[in-house]
Coordinates of C-alpha atoms in Angstrom, one line a residue:
M695 CA 95.6 87.7 90.2
S696 CA 96.5 89.7 87.1
V697 CA 99.7 91.1 86.0
Q698 CA 100.2 94.6 86.6
I699 CA 103.7 95.2 85.7
R700 CA 105.5 93.4 83.1
I701 CA 109.2 94.0 82.3
D702 CA 110.2 92.5 79.0
D703 CA 113.8 91.9 78.0
I704 CA 115.1 95.2 79.7
S705 CA 118.8 96.1 79.3
R706 CA 120.4 99.5 80.4
T707 CA 123.8 100.7 79.8
Y708 CA 125.5 104.0 80.8
S709 CA 128.3 105.9 78.9
D710 CA 130.6 108.2 81.1
A711 CA 132.5 111.2 80.2
N712 CA 135.7 109.1 79.2
G713 CA 133.8 107.2 76.5
G714 CA 133.6 104.1 78.5
S715 CA 130.3 102.5 79.5
T716 CA 128.8 100.5 82.6
E717 CA 126.2 97.7 81.8
A718 CA 123.8 98.2 84.6
L719 CA 121.0 95.7 83.5
Y720 CA 121.0 92.9 81.2
R721 CA 117.8 91.2 79.7
I722 CA 115.5 91.4 82.7
N723 CA 112.2 89.8 82.5
L724 CA 109.7 90.1 85.4
N725 CA 106.0 89.9 86.0
I726 CA 104.6 91.6 89.1
S727 CA 101.1 90.9 89.9
E728 CA 98.4 93.2 91.3
G729 CA 98.8 93.4 95.1
D730 CA 102.2 92.0 95.3
F731 CA 104.9 93.2 97.6
I732 CA 108.2 92.5 96.1
S733 CA 111.6 93.2 97.4
F734 CA 114.7 93.5 95.3
I735 CA 118.0 92.5 97.2
G736 CA 121.6 92.1 95.8
P737 CA 125.0 93.5 95.9
S738 CA 125.6 97.3 95.7
G739 CA 125.7 98.4 92.0
C740 CA 123.6 95.6 90.8
G741 CA 120.8 97.5 89.2
K742 CA 118.1 97.6 91.8
T743 CA 117.6 101.2 91.9
T744 CA 118.1 101.4 88.0
L745 CA 115.3 99.1 87.6
L746 CA 113.0 101.0 90.1
R747 CA 113.6 104.2 88.0
L748 CA 112.6 102.3 84.9
I749 CA 109.5 101.2 86.5
A750 CA 108.8 104.7 87.6
G751 CA 109.5 106.1 84.3
L752 CA 112.3 108.3 85.4
D753 CA 114.5 106.5 82.9
L754 CA 114.2 104.6 79.7
P755 CA 115.8 101.4 78.6
Q756 CA 117.8 101.1 75.4
E757 CA 116.4 97.4 74.9
G758 CA 113.0 96.0 75.9
S759 CA 109.9 97.5 77.1
L760 CA 108.0 97.9 80.5
H761 CA 104.0 98.0 80.8
I762 CA 101.8 98.9 83.6
G763 CA 98.6 97.1 82.5
D764 CA 98.4 97.6 78.6
K765 CA 100.2 100.9 78.9
R766 CA 103.9 101.1 78.0
I767 CA 105.7 103.3 80.7
T768 CA 107.7 106.0 78.9
A769 CA 107.4 108.7 81.6
P770 CA 106.5 109.4 85.3
D771 CA 102.7 109.1 86.1
S772 CA 100.8 109.6 89.5
E773 CA 99.6 106.0 89.2
R774 CA 103.3 105.2 90.2
G775 CA 104.1 106.6 93.5
F776 CA 107.9 106.9 94.5
V777 CA 109.3 107.1 98.1
F778 CA 113.0 107.9 98.3
Q779 CA 115.6 107.1 101.0
Q780 CA 115.2 110.7 102.4
A781 CA 111.9 112.1 103.0
A782 CA 112.8 115.4 101.3
L783 CA 109.6 117.4 102.6
Y784 CA 109.1 120.9 102.0
P785 CA 110.3 122.7 105.4
W786 CA 108.0 125.6 105.2
K787 CA 104.9 123.4 104.9
T788 CA 103.1 121.6 107.6
V789 CA 102.7 117.7 107.8
E790 CA 99.2 118.0 106.4
E791 CA 100.4 120.6 103.5
N792 CA 103.2 118.1 102.6
I793 CA 100.8 115.1 102.2
A794 CA 98.4 117.2 100.5
I795 CA 100.9 118.4 97.8
G796 CA 99.9 115.8 95.0
L797 CA 96.2 116.4 95.6
K798 CA 96.9 120.2 94.9
A799 CA 99.0 119.7 92.0
R800 CA 96.6 117.6 90.2
K801 CA 93.8 120.1 91.2
I802 CA 91.7 117.6 93.1
Y803 CA 92.3 118.8 96.7
K804 CA 89.0 120.5 97.4
E805 CA 86.9 117.3 96.7
N806 CA 89.5 115.1 98.6
K807 CA 90.9 117.2 101.4
E808 CA 89.3 114.8 103.9
L809 CA 91.8 112.2 102.7
V810 CA 94.6 114.1 104.5
S811 CA 93.1 113.4 107.7
E812 CA 92.6 109.7 106.9
Y813 CA 96.2 109.3 105.7
I814 CA 97.6 111.0 108.7
S815 CA 95.7 108.6 110.9
L816 CA 96.8 105.8 108.6
I817 CA 100.5 106.5 109.4
G818 CA 100.1 106.8 113.1
L819 CA 100.7 110.7 113.0
S820 CA 97.3 111.9 114.5
G821 CA 97.9 115.2 116.5
F822 CA 100.9 116.2 114.1
A823 CA 99.0 117.7 111.3
K824 CA 100.0 121.2 111.9
A825 CA 103.8 120.4 112.7
Y826 CA 106.5 121.4 110.6
P827 CA 109.3 119.0 109.4
H828 CA 112.0 120.4 111.9
E829 CA 109.4 119.6 114.8
I830 CA 109.1 116.0 114.0
S831 CA 111.8 113.1 113.9
G832 CA 113.2 111.4 111.1
G833 CA 111.0 108.4 111.5
M834 CA 108.0 110.6 111.3
A835 CA 109.1 112.6 108.4
Q836 CA 109.3 109.2 106.4
R837 CA 105.9 108.5 107.4
V838 CA 104.8 111.7 105.9
A839 CA 106.6 110.8 103.0
I840 CA 104.9 107.5 102.4
A841 CA 101.4 109.2 103.2
R842 CA 102.3 111.8 100.5
A843 CA 102.7 109.0 98.0
L844 CA 99.7 106.9 99.0
I845 CA 97.2 109.6 99.1
N846 CA 97.3 109.8 95.3
K847 CA 96.1 106.2 95.4
P848 CA 98.7 104.9 93.0
K849 CA 98.4 101.5 91.4
V850 CA 102.2 101.0 92.4
L851 CA 104.3 102.2 95.2
L852 CA 108.0 102.2 94.3
M853 CA 110.4 102.6 97.4
D854 CA 114.2 103.0 97.3
E855 CA 115.4 102.0 100.6
P856 CA 113.1 104.5 102.4
L857 CA 114.1 103.1 105.8
G858 CA 117.9 102.8 105.3
A859 CA 118.7 106.0 107.1
L860 CA 116.8 105.1 110.4
D861 CA 118.0 103.8 113.6
A862 CA 117.0 100.0 114.3
F863 CA 114.0 100.6 116.5
T864 CA 112.4 103.0 114.3
R865 CA 113.1 101.0 111.1
I866 CA 111.3 98.2 112.6
D867 CA 108.4 100.2 113.7
L868 CA 108.0 101.5 110.3
Q869 CA 108.3 98.0 108.7
D870 CA 105.3 96.8 110.9
L871 CA 103.5 100.1 109.6
L872 CA 104.4 99.4 105.9
Y873 CA 103.1 95.8 106.2
G874 CA 99.9 97.1 107.7
V875 CA 99.4 99.6 105.2
W876 CA 100.0 96.9 102.4
K877 CA 97.5 94.7 104.0
K878 CA 94.9 97.4 104.4
T879 CA 95.3 99.1 101.0
N880 CA 96.3 96.2 98.7
T881 CA 98.6 98.6 96.8
T882 CA 101.2 96.7 94.8
I883 CA 104.7 97.8 96.3
V884 CA 108.2 97.3 94.8
L885 CA 111.1 97.9 97.5
V886 CA 114.8 98.1 97.1
T887 CA 116.6 97.1 100.4
H888 CA 119.8 95.9 101.5
D889 CA 118.3 94.4 104.7
V890 CA 117.5 90.7 104.3
D891 CA 115.3 90.8 107.5
E892 CA 113.4 93.7 106.0
A893 CA 112.7 92.2 102.8
I894 CA 111.5 88.7 104.7
R895 CA 109.4 90.8 107.0
L896 CA 107.6 92.7 104.2
S897 CA 107.4 90.8 101.0
N898 CA 105.5 88.1 99.7
R899 CA 108.5 87.4 97.1
I900 CA 112.1 88.3 97.2
V901 CA 114.0 88.9 94.0
V902 CA 117.7 88.3 94.6
M903 CA 120.0 90.2 91.9
T904 CA 123.4 89.2 90.6
A905 CA 126.4 91.6 90.7
R906 CA 126.7 93.9 87.6
P907 CA 125.3 93.6 85.0
G908 CA 122.2 93.0 87.0
K909 CA 120.3 89.8 86.4
I910 CA 118.0 87.6 88.3
S911 CA 119.6 85.1 90.6
E912 CA 116.9 83.6 92.5
I913 CA 113.2 84.3 93.2
I914 CA 112.1 83.2 96.6
N915 CA 108.5 83.0 98.0
V916 CA 108.1 84.3 101.5
D917 CA 105.5 81.7 102.8
L918 CA 104.9 83.2 106.5
N919 CA 102.1 84.1 108.6
D920 CA 101.3 87.8 109.2
A921 CA 103.1 87.8 112.5
R922 CA 106.5 87.4 110.7
D923 CA 108.5 86.7 114.1
R924 CA 112.0 87.2 113.6
N925 CA 112.8 84.5 116.1
D926 CA 110.5 81.9 114.5
D927 CA 112.4 79.0 113.1
K928 CA 110.6 79.4 109.7
F929 CA 111.8 83.1 109.6
I930 CA 115.4 81.9 110.5
L931 CA 115.7 79.1 108.0
L932 CA 114.4 81.7 105.2
R933 CA 116.8 84.0 106.4
K934 CA 119.7 81.4 105.9
R935 CA 118.4 80.7 102.5
V936 CA 118.2 84.3 101.3
L937 CA 121.6 85.0 102.7
K938 CA 123.1 81.9 101.0
E939 CA 121.5 83.3 97.5
F940 CA 122.7 86.7 98.3
H941 CA 126.3 85.9 98.6
L942 CA 126.1 83.4 95.7
A943 CA 124.7 86.1 93.5
G944 CA 127.4 88.4 94.6
S945 CA 130.1 86.2 93.7
Q946 CA 128.9 84.4 90.9
P947 CA 126.4 86.1 88.5
S948 CA 125.5 83.2 86.5
K949 CA 122.1 81.8 87.5
L950 CA 119.9 83.8 85.2
V951 CA 116.3 83.1 85.5
D952 CA 114.6 83.6 82.0
V953 CA 111.1 82.2 82.8
V954 CA 108.2 84.2 83.3
E955 CA 105.3 82.4 85.2
S956 CA 101.7 83.8 84.9
S957 CA 100.8 86.0 87.8
Q958 CA 103.9 85.7 89.6
I959 CA 107.3 87.4 89.7
N960 CA 109.6 86.1 87.1
G961 CA 112.2 88.5 85.9
A962 CA 114.9 90.5 87.2
G963 CA 115.9 94.0 88.2
E964 CA 119.1 95.7 88.6
A965 CA 120.7 98.8 90.1
I966 CA 123.6 101.1 89.8

């Protein structure tokens, strides 16, 4: 498959009010192919969210460049949807109105209004179109946030720990939903998570990041069937491998991968 996102030699350092600086990312190189589901995991402060913001165009690197297709990323764009940890719905708008916000902002709502009900059905909220945010659960609100991002049909969906604040059962339910949506839409998805099981359940590749400054420690292929049973021997063995790499990356930020393989992930991400 063709490379959709190309990250070339990205570095990002932040200055503080006292004249000091924090090196968040160092020389990240990564290719993400069309239709990939990539998860970034790593120690807190390793640059995962920073990298996600760079891909979104919400921040710019001091060195290196990012491209989506042949277009350089320099600002936010509707072709890159973003889902945050909190749903951040407009409380005075209904479920369907919150989902339709992007269509209305782009002035394409009238010719696409039927999509709203389609995406409400896709995220399993049929019957709640007229409900307000205070009338639905946190898990349902996050479903709305996912639909709000997807309805614009972005080339890439970026997700910053979108399930982190949910209880365990709701989180597993939404993981299943996300995996089904990915399979159905073939949207390229990039996820930041601290949950190893979540990364294995959802991804076709897992990028393990080192401690700050963030580099890539390891890229792990997830070669499992669609069932992704957490009690399956292959799932358990993969969990052990990812956890081992996670702990190594947190203690010894030395295994930098600099090779970029065609139509595969190959570089790194970071977050602060």
